[in-house]
């Protein structure tokens, strides 16, 4: 019975090793910079550290932004790398507009766009940060500012006014921002409108970088 048991364990171990190997061959999940390079033929800008219980911290008023003195050095260094890559890459190609997107909710898209805007502004660049996620606007929950203008991206697009007049300045820095407004179901229509194209063109003329979340 003991020999049979050992054989069973050995067979099970061999099968599990084979299954793990086969799974690695067909896996399409991106976990590392190497995966990004091999599966997407793209280079990684930076790795942003995972922050445990980020949502709970935000609900307690702890902001995961670079102007928070309690942010870890690892977190700051990651966005320093983002700033270097964006600055050099965009300048080389004479580009100004950066769009942050994600495949699923809660991936940290807005947190990344806000802190990227902050790190570029800290370098002295004039930066415009626009909340374009009109179905689920999130910048207001991270970049809280009591003196923000009542105008939102939706207002600016519907009224087709001057986007510069809709912007708010963040704590006296060179970062200006525009909240998304109330969630809407016609976001695709608004973002594909001539008014949106005009907004981006105007911002490009007045800012060094325009970040779209």
GROMACS .gro file of N, CA and C in nm, residues 31-203:
model
  519
   31UNK      N    1   0.231   4.018  -1.667
   31UNK     CA    2   0.273   4.030  -1.528
   31UNK      C    3   0.404   4.107  -1.512
   32UNK      N    4   0.488   4.104  -1.613
   32UNK     CA    5   0.620   4.164  -1.603
   32UNK      C    6   0.649   4.253  -1.724
   33UNK      N    7   0.758   4.328  -1.715
   33UNK     CA    8   0.800   4.411  -1.827
   33UNK      C    9   0.834   4.325  -1.948
   34UNK      N   10   0.886   4.206  -1.922
   34UNK     CA   11   0.917   4.113  -2.031
   34UNK      C   12   0.791   4.072  -2.105
   35UNK      N   13   0.680   4.050  -2.031
   35UNK     CA   14   0.553   4.016  -2.094
   35UNK      C   15   0.505   4.129  -2.184
   36UNK      N   16   0.519   4.252  -2.139
   36UNK     CA   17   0.478   4.369  -2.219
   36UNK      C   18   0.556   4.372  -2.350
   37UNK      N   19   0.686   4.347  -2.339
   37UNK     CA   20   0.772   4.351  -2.458
   37UNK      C   21   0.739   4.238  -2.553
   38UNK      N   22   0.718   4.116  -2.500
   38UNK     CA   23   0.699   4.000  -2.587
   38UNK      C   24   0.557   3.993  -2.644
   39UNK      N   25   0.456   4.029  -2.565
   39UNK     CA   26   0.318   4.015  -2.609
   39UNK      C   27   0.266   4.137  -2.684
   40UNK      N   28   0.314   4.256  -2.646
   40UNK     CA   29   0.264   4.380  -2.707
   40UNK      C   30   0.366   4.452  -2.791
   41UNK      N   31   0.491   4.408  -2.786
   41UNK     CA   32   0.600   4.473  -2.858
   41UNK      C   33   0.612   4.620  -2.817
   42UNK      N   34   0.598   4.645  -2.685
   42UNK     CA   35   0.610   4.779  -2.629
   42UNK      C   36   0.706   4.778  -2.512
   43UNK      N   37   0.758   4.895  -2.478
   43UNK     CA   38   0.846   4.907  -2.364
   43UNK      C   39   0.770   4.962  -2.243
   44UNK      N   40   0.806   4.919  -2.126
   44UNK     CA   41   0.743   4.966  -2.003
   44UNK      C   42   0.802   5.101  -1.963
   45UNK      N   43   0.715   5.195  -1.931
   45UNK     CA   44   0.762   5.327  -1.886
   45UNK      C   45   0.812   5.318  -1.743
   46UNK      N   46   0.733   5.258  -1.656
   46UNK     CA   47   0.772   5.245  -1.515
   46UNK      C   48   0.679   5.145  -1.448
   47UNK      N   49   0.722   5.095  -1.334
   47UNK     CA   50   0.639   5.007  -1.252
   47UNK      C   51   0.592   5.086  -1.129
   48UNK      N   52   0.461   5.100  -1.117
   48UNK     CA   53   0.406   5.172  -1.003
   48UNK      C   54   0.381   5.073  -0.890
   49UNK      N   55   0.436   5.097  -0.773
   49UNK     CA   56   0.419   5.002  -0.662
   49UNK      C   57   0.272   4.986  -0.622
   50UNK      N   58   0.235   4.866  -0.587
   50UNK     CA   59   0.101   4.839  -0.538
   50UNK      C   60   0.087   4.895  -0.397
   51UNK      N   61  -0.022   4.965  -0.372
   51UNK     CA   62  -0.047   5.023  -0.239
   51UNK      C   63  -0.162   4.945  -0.174
   52UNK      N   64  -0.134   4.866  -0.071
   52UNK     CA   65  -0.240   4.787  -0.007
   52UNK      C   66  -0.348   4.877   0.054
   53UNK      N   67  -0.472   4.834   0.043
   53UNK     CA   68  -0.586   4.905   0.104
   53UNK      C   69  -0.594   5.051   0.058
   54UNK      N   70  -0.566   5.074  -0.069
   54UNK     CA   71  -0.566   5.212  -0.119
   54UNK      C   72  -0.702   5.278  -0.102
   55UNK      N   73  -0.809   5.206  -0.132
   55UNK     CA   74  -0.944   5.263  -0.122
   55UNK      C   75  -0.978   5.297   0.023
   56UNK      N   76  -0.940   5.208   0.116
   56UNK     CA   77  -0.967   5.235   0.257
   56UNK      C   78  -0.892   5.358   0.303
   57UNK      N   79  -0.768   5.373   0.257
   57UNK     CA   80  -0.689   5.490   0.294
   57UNK      C   81  -0.752   5.618   0.242
   58UNK      N   82  -0.803   5.612   0.118
   58UNK     CA   83  -0.865   5.731   0.059
   58UNK      C   84  -0.991   5.770   0.136
   59UNK      N   85  -1.068   5.668   0.179
   59UNK     CA   86  -1.190   5.698   0.255
   59UNK      C   87  -1.157   5.761   0.390
   60UNK      N   88  -1.038   5.733   0.442
   60UNK     CA   89  -0.996   5.793   0.569
   60UNK      C   90  -0.928   5.928   0.548
   61UNK      N   91  -0.925   5.974   0.421
   61UNK     CA   92  -0.868   6.105   0.393
   61UNK      C   93  -0.721   6.103   0.358
   62UNK      N   94  -0.662   5.984   0.343
   62UNK     CA   95  -0.520   5.973   0.309
   62UNK      C   96  -0.507   5.974   0.157
   63UNK      N   97  -0.452   6.082   0.103
   63UNK     CA   98  -0.443   6.096  -0.042
   63UNK      C   99  -0.312   6.036  -0.094
   64UNK      N  100  -0.324   5.953  -0.196
   64UNK     CA  101  -0.207   5.888  -0.256
   64UNK      C  102  -0.150   5.976  -0.368
   65UNK      N  103  -0.123   6.101  -0.335
   65UNK     CA  104  -0.068   6.194  -0.432
   65UNK      C  105   0.071   6.238  -0.387
   66UNK      N  106   0.151   6.282  -0.483
   66UNK     CA  107   0.291   6.312  -0.455
   66UNK      C  108   0.310   6.432  -0.364
   67UNK      N  109   0.206   6.514  -0.347
   67UNK     CA  110   0.219   6.627  -0.256
   67UNK      C  111   0.187   6.588  -0.111
   68UNK      N  112   0.163   6.460  -0.090
   68UNK     CA  113   0.142   6.408   0.046
   68UNK      C  114   0.278   6.368   0.103
   69UNK      N  115   0.324   6.431   0.210
   69UNK     CA  116   0.458   6.401   0.265
   69UNK      C  117   0.472   6.258   0.316
   70UNK      N  118   0.359   6.189   0.338
   70UNK     CA  119   0.366   6.053   0.389
   70UNK      C  120   0.385   5.946   0.283
   71UNK      N  121   0.390   5.987   0.155
   71UNK     CA  122   0.407   5.891   0.046
   71UNK      C  123   0.547   5.830   0.053
   72UNK      N  124   0.558   5.700   0.026
   72UNK     CA  125   0.686   5.630   0.034
   72UNK      C  126   0.782   5.676  -0.075
   73UNK      N  127   0.911   5.660  -0.050
   73UNK     CA  128   1.014   5.696  -0.148
   73UNK      C  129   1.004   5.608  -0.273
   74UNK      N  130   0.965   5.482  -0.255
   74UNK     CA  131   0.950   5.391  -0.369
   74UNK      C  132   0.843   5.443  -0.464
   75UNK      N  133   0.732   5.492  -0.406
   75UNK     CA  134   0.622   5.546  -0.486
   75UNK      C  135   0.667   5.672  -0.561
   76UNK      N  136   0.738   5.759  -0.491
   76UNK     CA  137   0.788   5.882  -0.553
   76UNK      C  138   0.886   5.851  -0.665
   77UNK      N  139   0.975   5.756  -0.641
   77UNK     CA  140   1.077   5.723  -0.741
   77UNK      C  141   1.013   5.667  -0.868
   78UNK      N  142   0.906   5.590  -0.851
   78UNK     CA  143   0.838   5.534  -0.969
   78UNK      C  144   0.786   5.645  -1.059
   79UNK      N  145   0.728   5.748  -1.000
   79UNK     CA  146   0.674   5.857  -1.081
   79UNK      C  147   0.784   5.951  -1.130
   80UNK      N  148   0.896   5.950  -1.063
   80UNK     CA  149   1.012   6.023  -1.116
   80UNK      C  150   1.055   5.958  -1.248
   81UNK      N  151   1.051   5.826  -1.252
   81UNK     CA  152   1.084   5.754  -1.376
   81UNK      C  153   0.981   5.784  -1.484
   82UNK      N  154   0.853   5.792  -1.445
   82UNK     CA  155   0.748   5.827  -1.541
   82UNK      C  156   0.775   5.963  -1.602
   83UNK      N  157   0.808   6.059  -1.516
   83UNK     CA  158   0.835   6.196  -1.562
   83UNK      C  159   0.950   6.199  -1.663
   84UNK      N  160   1.057   6.127  -1.633
   84UNK     CA  161   1.174   6.125  -1.722
   84UNK      C  162   1.136   6.065  -1.858
   85UNK      N  163   1.065   5.952  -1.855
   85UNK     CA  164   1.029   5.885  -1.981
   85UNK      C  165   0.932   5.970  -2.063
   86UNK      N  166   0.833   6.029  -1.998
   86UNK     CA  167   0.736   6.112  -2.071
   86UNK      C  168   0.802   6.236  -2.128
   87UNK      N  169   0.883   6.301  -2.045
   87UNK     CA  170   0.950   6.424  -2.086
   87UNK      C  171   1.038   6.400  -2.208
   88UNK      N  172   1.123   6.301  -2.201
   88UNK     CA  173   1.215   6.275  -2.312
   88UNK      C  174   1.143   6.220  -2.434
   89UNK      N  175   1.050   6.127  -2.411
   89UNK     CA  176   0.980   6.064  -2.523
   89UNK      C  177   0.893   6.162  -2.601
   90UNK      N  178   0.819   6.245  -2.530
   90UNK     CA  179   0.729   6.338  -2.597
   90UNK      C  180   0.805   6.452  -2.665
   91UNK      N  181   0.909   6.498  -2.599
   91UNK     CA  182   0.988   6.606  -2.659
   91UNK      C  183   1.055   6.559  -2.787
   92UNK      N  184   1.102   6.436  -2.784
   92UNK     CA  185   1.170   6.381  -2.902
   92UNK      C  186   1.076   6.376  -3.021
   93UNK      N  187   0.950   6.338  -2.995
   93UNK     CA  188   0.851   6.327  -3.102
   93UNK      C  189   0.768   6.453  -3.120
   94UNK      N  190   0.801   6.559  -3.044
   94UNK     CA  191   0.729   6.686  -3.051
   94UNK      C  192   0.579   6.667  -3.024
   95UNK      N  193   0.550   6.590  -2.919
   95UNK     CA  194   0.412   6.563  -2.879
   95UNK      C  195   0.382   6.630  -2.746
   96UNK      N  196   0.254   6.657  -2.723
   96UNK     CA  197   0.214   6.724  -2.598
   96UNK      C  198   0.103   6.651  -2.524
   97UNK      N  199   0.026   6.570  -2.593
   97UNK     CA  200  -0.093   6.510  -2.533
   97UNK      C  201  -0.065   6.367  -2.488
   98UNK      N  202  -0.102   6.336  -2.364
   98UNK     CA  203  -0.084   6.202  -2.308
   98UNK      C  204  -0.220   6.152  -2.262
   99UNK      N  205  -0.259   6.033  -2.305
   99UNK     CA  206  -0.385   5.975  -2.260
   99UNK      C  207  -0.359   5.850  -2.178
  100UNK      N  208  -0.417   5.846  -2.060
  100UNK     CA  209  -0.408   5.729  -1.974
  100UNK      C  210  -0.538   5.651  -1.985
  101UNK      N  211  -0.526   5.520  -2.006
  101UNK     CA  212  -0.645   5.437  -2.017
  101UNK      C  213  -0.619   5.305  -1.945
  102UNK      N  214  -0.724   5.225  -1.930
  102UNK     CA  215  -0.710   5.096  -1.862
  102UNK      C  216  -0.810   4.998  -1.921
  103UNK      N  217  -0.788   4.871  -1.895
  103UNK     CA  218  -0.876   4.768  -1.951
  103UNK      C  219  -0.992   4.734  -1.859
  104UNK      N  220  -0.971   4.743  -1.729
  104UNK     CA  221  -1.077   4.713  -1.632
  104UNK      C  222  -1.077   4.819  -1.522
  105UNK      N  223  -1.189   4.833  -1.448
  105UNK     CA  224  -1.194   4.933  -1.340
  105UNK      C  225  -1.096   4.900  -1.227
  106UNK      N  226  -1.065   5.001  -1.149
  106UNK     CA  227  -0.982   4.988  -1.028
  106UNK      C  228  -0.838   4.945  -1.056
  107UNK      N  229  -0.787   4.980  -1.172
  107UNK     CA  230  -0.648   4.947  -1.203
  107UNK      C  231  -0.550   5.056  -1.160
  108UNK      N  232  -0.603   5.170  -1.118
  108UNK     CA  233  -0.516   5.278  -1.076
  108UNK      C  234  -0.487   5.379  -1.186
  109UNK      N  235  -0.575   5.383  -1.287
  109UNK     CA  236  -0.554   5.474  -1.401
  109UNK      C  237  -0.551   5.620  -1.357
  110UNK      N  238  -0.653   5.659  -1.283
  110UNK     CA  239  -0.663   5.799  -1.242
  110UNK      C  240  -0.552   5.837  -1.146
  111UNK      N  241  -0.520   5.747  -1.055
  111UNK     CA  242  -0.410   5.773  -0.962
  111UNK      C  243  -0.279   5.796  -1.037
  112UNK      N  244  -0.259   5.718  -1.144
  112UNK     CA  245  -0.138   5.732  -1.225
  112UNK      C  246  -0.139   5.862  -1.305
  113UNK      N  247  -0.252   5.897  -1.362
  113UNK     CA  248  -0.259   6.020  -1.442
  113UNK      C  249  -0.241   6.143  -1.353
  114UNK      N  250  -0.302   6.144  -1.234
  114UNK     CA  251  -0.290   6.258  -1.143
  114UNK      C  252  -0.145   6.276  -1.099
  115UNK      N  253  -0.081   6.168  -1.057
  115UNK     CA  254   0.057   6.179  -1.008
  115UNK      C  255   0.156   6.207  -1.121
  116UNK      N  256   0.127   6.161  -1.240
  116UNK     CA  257   0.212   6.195  -1.354
  116UNK      C  258   0.202   6.344  -1.384
  117UNK      N  259   0.080   6.398  -1.374
  117UNK     CA  260   0.061   6.542  -1.394
  117UNK      C  261   0.134   6.622  -1.287
  118UNK      N  262   0.126   6.575  -1.163
  118UNK     CA  263   0.193   6.644  -1.052
  118UNK      C  264   0.345   6.643  -1.068
  119UNK      N  265   0.400   6.530  -1.109
  119UNK     CA  266   0.546   6.521  -1.120
  119UNK      C  267   0.598   6.607  -1.234
  120UNK      N  268   0.521   6.620  -1.342
  120UNK     CA  269   0.561   6.709  -1.452
  120UNK      C  270   0.548   6.855  -1.409
  121UNK      N  271   0.443   6.887  -1.333
  121UNK     CA  272   0.425   7.023  -1.286
  121UNK      C  273   0.535   7.061  -1.186
  122UNK      N  274   0.574   6.965  -1.104
  122UNK     CA  275   0.683   6.991  -1.008
  122UNK      C  276   0.815   7.021  -1.077
  123UNK      N  277   0.826   6.975  -1.201
  123UNK     CA  278   0.946   7.002  -1.279
  123UNK      C  279   0.942   7.142  -1.341
  124UNK      N  280   0.826   7.207  -1.330
  124UNK     CA  281   0.813   7.342  -1.383
  124UNK      C  282   0.731   7.353  -1.511
  125UNK      N  283   0.685   7.241  -1.563
  125UNK     CA  284   0.604   7.245  -1.685
  125UNK      C  285   0.462   7.290  -1.655
  126UNK      N  286   0.402   7.359  -1.752
  126UNK     CA  287   0.261   7.392  -1.742
  126UNK      C  288   0.181   7.269  -1.789
  127UNK      N  289   0.099   7.215  -1.699
  127UNK     CA  290   0.029   7.090  -1.727
  127UNK      C  291  -0.122   7.110  -1.711
  128UNK      N  292  -0.198   7.059  -1.806
  128UNK     CA  293  -0.344   7.058  -1.797
  128UNK      C  294  -0.389   6.913  -1.781
  129UNK      N  295  -0.464   6.885  -1.676
  129UNK     CA  296  -0.515   6.750  -1.648
  129UNK      C  297  -0.666   6.752  -1.666
  130UNK      N  298  -0.717   6.671  -1.759
  130UNK     CA  299  -0.859   6.672  -1.794
  130UNK      C  300  -0.921   6.536  -1.766
  131UNK      N  301  -1.030   6.535  -1.691
  131UNK     CA  302  -1.103   6.410  -1.664
  131UNK      C  303  -1.194   6.382  -1.783
  132UNK      N  304  -1.155   6.284  -1.865
  132UNK     CA  305  -1.232   6.248  -1.984
  132UNK      C  306  -1.312   6.120  -1.964
  133UNK      N  307  -1.306   6.064  -1.844
  133UNK     CA  308  -1.385   5.944  -1.815
  133UNK      C  309  -1.524   5.991  -1.771
  134UNK      N  310  -1.604   6.032  -1.867
  134UNK     CA  311  -1.730   6.098  -1.837
  134UNK      C  312  -1.837   6.002  -1.785
  135UNK      N  313  -1.815   5.872  -1.802
  135UNK     CA  314  -1.910   5.776  -1.744
  135UNK      C  315  -1.880   5.749  -1.597
  136UNK      N  316  -1.752   5.765  -1.560
  136UNK     CA  317  -1.712   5.742  -1.421
  136UNK      C  318  -1.603   5.841  -1.383
  137UNK      N  319  -1.634   5.970  -1.374
  137UNK     CA  320  -1.532   6.071  -1.342
  137UNK      C  321  -1.469   6.042  -1.206
  138UNK      N  322  -1.334   6.051  -1.200
  138UNK     CA  323  -1.266   6.010  -1.077
  138UNK      C  324  -1.163   6.110  -1.026
  139UNK      N  325  -1.123   6.206  -1.108
  139UNK     CA  326  -1.017   6.297  -1.067
  139UNK      C  327  -1.057   6.376  -0.942
  140UNK      N  328  -1.185   6.412  -0.933
  140UNK     CA  329  -1.231   6.490  -0.817
  140UNK      C  330  -1.212   6.415  -0.686
  141UNK      N  331  -1.217   6.282  -0.690
  141UNK     CA  332  -1.203   6.203  -0.567
  141UNK      C  333  -1.058   6.194  -0.521
  142UNK      N  334  -0.963   6.220  -0.612
  142UNK     CA  335  -0.821   6.210  -0.577
  142UNK      C  336  -0.759   6.349  -0.564
  143UNK      N  337  -0.787   6.435  -0.662
  143UNK     CA  338  -0.729   6.569  -0.662
  143UNK      C  339  -0.832   6.666  -0.605
  144UNK      N  340  -0.850   6.659  -0.475
  144UNK     CA  341  -0.951   6.742  -0.410
  144UNK      C  342  -0.899   6.884  -0.391
  145UNK      N  343  -0.984   6.980  -0.427
  145UNK     CA  344  -0.944   7.119  -0.415
  145UNK      C  345  -1.067   7.203  -0.382
  146UNK      N  346  -1.069   7.267  -0.265
  146UNK     CA  347  -1.189   7.339  -0.222
  146UNK      C  348  -1.225   7.458  -0.310
  147UNK      N  349  -1.128   7.515  -0.378
  147UNK     CA  350  -1.153   7.635  -0.459
  147UNK      C  351  -1.164   7.605  -0.608
  148UNK      N  352  -1.193   7.480  -0.641
  148UNK     CA  353  -1.205   7.443  -0.782
  148UNK      C  354  -1.325   7.512  -0.845
  149UNK      N  355  -1.310   7.550  -0.972
  149UNK     CA  356  -1.421   7.612  -1.043
  149UNK      C  357  -1.538   7.515  -1.054
  150UNK      N  358  -1.658   7.571  -1.063
  150UNK     CA  359  -1.777   7.488  -1.075
  150UNK      C  360  -1.792   7.429  -1.216
  151UNK      N  361  -1.716   7.482  -1.310
  151UNK     CA  362  -1.722   7.432  -1.447
  151UNK      C  363  -1.658   7.293  -1.455
  152UNK      N  364  -1.715   7.206  -1.536
  152UNK     CA  365  -1.661   7.072  -1.557
  152UNK      C  366  -1.631   7.051  -1.705
  153UNK      N  367  -1.570   6.937  -1.736
  153UNK     CA  368  -1.541   6.905  -1.876
  153UNK      C  369  -1.670   6.897  -1.957
  154UNK      N  370  -1.774   6.841  -1.895
  154UNK     CA  371  -1.904   6.830  -1.964
  154UNK      C  372  -1.960   6.969  -1.994
  155UNK      N  373  -1.955   7.059  -1.895
  155UNK     CA  374  -2.003   7.196  -1.916
  155UNK      C  375  -1.928   7.263  -2.030
  156UNK      N  376  -1.798   7.247  -2.029
  156UNK     CA  377  -1.714   7.311  -2.130
  156UNK      C  378  -1.747   7.261  -2.270
  157UNK      N  379  -1.772   7.130  -2.282
  157UNK     CA  380  -1.803   7.073  -2.413
  157UNK      C  381  -1.942   7.111  -2.460
  158UNK      N  382  -2.038   7.110  -2.369
  158UNK     CA  383  -2.175   7.142  -2.408
  158UNK      C  384  -2.190   7.290  -2.443
  159UNK      N  385  -2.121   7.375  -2.366
  159UNK     CA  386  -2.131   7.519  -2.390
  159UNK      C  387  -2.035   7.567  -2.497
  160UNK      N  388  -1.937   7.481  -2.532
  160UNK     CA  389  -1.835   7.514  -2.631
  160UNK      C  390  -1.766   7.646  -2.598
  161UNK      N  391  -1.739   7.662  -2.467
  161UNK     CA  392  -1.672   7.784  -2.423
  161UNK      C  393  -1.521   7.769  -2.427
  162UNK      N  394  -1.452   7.870  -2.378
  162UNK     CA  395  -1.306   7.868  -2.373
  162UNK      C  396  -1.261   7.774  -2.261
  163UNK      N  397  -1.192   7.664  -2.292
  163UNK     CA  398  -1.154   7.568  -2.187
  163UNK      C  399  -1.060   7.628  -2.083
  164UNK      N  400  -0.984   7.730  -2.121
  164UNK     CA  401  -0.892   7.793  -2.026
  164UNK      C  402  -0.969   7.853  -1.910
  165UNK      N  403  -1.087   7.906  -1.938
  165UNK     CA  404  -1.170   7.969  -1.834
  165UNK      C  405  -1.236   7.865  -1.743
  166UNK      N  406  -1.238   7.739  -1.787
  166UNK     CA  407  -1.300   7.633  -1.707
  166UNK      C  408  -1.201   7.567  -1.611
  167UNK      N  409  -1.073   7.590  -1.633
  167UNK     CA  410  -0.970   7.522  -1.555
  167UNK      C  411  -0.952   7.582  -1.416
  168UNK      N  412  -0.907   7.498  -1.324
  168UNK     CA  413  -0.869   7.543  -1.189
  168UNK      C  414  -0.721   7.517  -1.169
  169UNK      N  415  -0.657   7.604  -1.092
  169UNK     CA  416  -0.514   7.586  -1.063
  169UNK      C  417  -0.499   7.510  -0.932
  170UNK      N  418  -0.407   7.415  -0.930
  170UNK     CA  419  -0.391   7.330  -0.812
  170UNK      C  420  -0.286   7.386  -0.717
  171UNK      N  421  -0.331   7.438  -0.605
  171UNK     CA  422  -0.246   7.483  -0.495
  171UNK      C  423  -0.132   7.575  -0.540
  172UNK      N  424  -0.161   7.665  -0.629
  172UNK     CA  425  -0.062   7.761  -0.673
  172UNK      C  426   0.049   7.703  -0.759
  173UNK      N  427   0.033   7.578  -0.804
  173UNK     CA  428   0.135   7.514  -0.887
  173UNK      C  429   0.110   7.543  -1.034
  174UNK      N  430   0.192   7.483  -1.120
  174UNK     CA  431   0.173   7.500  -1.264
  174UNK      C  432   0.081   7.393  -1.322
  175UNK      N  433   0.009   7.324  -1.234
  175UNK     CA  434  -0.088   7.223  -1.275
  175UNK      C  435  -0.228   7.283  -1.273
  176UNK      N  436  -0.296   7.275  -1.387
  176UNK     CA  437  -0.436   7.314  -1.396
  176UNK      C  438  -0.518   7.189  -1.426
  177UNK      N  439  -0.640   7.185  -1.377
  177UNK     CA  440  -0.720   7.063  -1.393
  177UNK      C  441  -0.865   7.098  -1.422
  178UNK      N  442  -0.936   6.997  -1.473
  178UNK     CA  443  -1.077   7.012  -1.506
  178UNK      C  444  -1.149   6.883  -1.467
  179UNK      N  445  -1.240   6.893  -1.370
  179UNK     CA  446  -1.317   6.777  -1.328
  179UNK      C  447  -1.411   6.730  -1.439
  180UNK      N  448  -1.452   6.604  -1.431
  180UNK     CA  449  -1.537   6.548  -1.535
  180UNK      C  450  -1.683   6.591  -1.526
  181UNK      N  451  -1.734   6.605  -1.403
  181UNK     CA  452  -1.875   6.639  -1.385
  181UNK      C  453  -1.955   6.515  -1.348
  182UNK      N  454  -2.087   6.525  -1.361
  182UNK     CA  455  -2.173   6.412  -1.329
  182UNK      C  456  -2.163   6.306  -1.438
  183UNK      N  457  -2.170   6.176  -1.401
  183UNK     CA  458  -2.161   6.068  -1.500
  183UNK      C  459  -2.266   6.084  -1.610
  184UNK      N  460  -2.224   6.054  -1.733
  184UNK     CA  461  -2.315   6.065  -1.847
  184UNK      C  462  -2.305   5.940  -1.933
  185UNK      N  463  -2.414   5.913  -2.005
  185UNK     CA  464  -2.417   5.796  -2.093
  185UNK      C  465  -2.380   5.830  -2.237
  186UNK      N  466  -2.369   5.960  -2.268
  186UNK     CA  467  -2.336   6.002  -2.405
  186UNK      C  468  -2.190   6.047  -2.415
  187UNK      N  469  -2.104   5.986  -2.334
  187UNK     CA  470  -1.964   6.030  -2.330
  187UNK      C  471  -1.894   6.013  -2.464
  188UNK      N  472  -1.926   5.904  -2.535
  188UNK     CA  473  -1.862   5.881  -2.666
  188UNK      C  474  -1.896   5.993  -2.763
  189UNK      N  475  -2.021   6.037  -2.762
  189UNK     CA  476  -2.064   6.145  -2.850
  189UNK      C  477  -1.990   6.274  -2.817
  190UNK      N  478  -1.978   6.304  -2.687
  190UNK     CA  479  -1.910   6.427  -2.646
  190UNK      C  480  -1.762   6.425  -2.681
  191UNK      N  481  -1.698   6.310  -2.658
  191UNK     CA  482  -1.554   6.301  -2.679
  191UNK      C  483  -1.516   6.288  -2.827
  192UNK      N  484  -1.613   6.262  -2.911
  192UNK     CA  485  -1.586   6.257  -3.056
  192UNK      C  486  -1.638   6.381  -3.127
  193UNK      N  487  -1.680   6.480  -3.049
  193UNK     CA  488  -1.737   6.602  -3.107
  193UNK      C  489  -1.628   6.700  -3.150
  194UNK      N  490  -1.666   6.796  -3.232
  194UNK     CA  491  -1.575   6.902  -3.274
  194UNK      C  492  -1.534   6.988  -3.155
  195UNK      N  493  -1.625   7.000  -3.057
  195UNK     CA  494  -1.595   7.081  -2.938
  195UNK      C  495  -1.477   7.021  -2.860
  196UNK      N  496  -1.469   6.888  -2.857
  196UNK     CA  497  -1.358   6.824  -2.786
  196UNK      C  498  -1.227   6.846  -2.861
  197UNK      N  499  -1.232   6.836  -2.993
  197UNK     CA  500  -1.113   6.861  -3.074
  197UNK      C  501  -1.063   7.004  -3.054
  198UNK      N  502  -1.158   7.097  -3.049
  198UNK     CA  503  -1.122   7.237  -3.027
  198UNK      C  504  -1.061   7.257  -2.889
  199UNK      N  505  -1.116   7.189  -2.789
  199UNK     CA  506  -1.064   7.197  -2.653
  199UNK      C  507  -0.918   7.152  -2.649
  200UNK      N  508  -0.889   7.037  -2.708
  200UNK     CA  509  -0.753   6.985  -2.706
  200UNK      C  510  -0.658   7.077  -2.781
  201UNK      N  511  -0.701   7.129  -2.894
  201UNK     CA  512  -0.617   7.220  -2.973
  201UNK      C  513  -0.584   7.346  -2.893
  202UNK      N  514  -0.682   7.398  -2.821
  202UNK     CA  515  -0.660   7.519  -2.739
  202UNK      C  516  -0.564   7.490  -2.625
  203UNK      N  517  -0.582   7.377  -2.559
  203UNK     CA  518  -0.495   7.341  -2.448
  203UNK      C  519  -0.351   7.319  -2.494
   0.00000   0.00000   0.00000
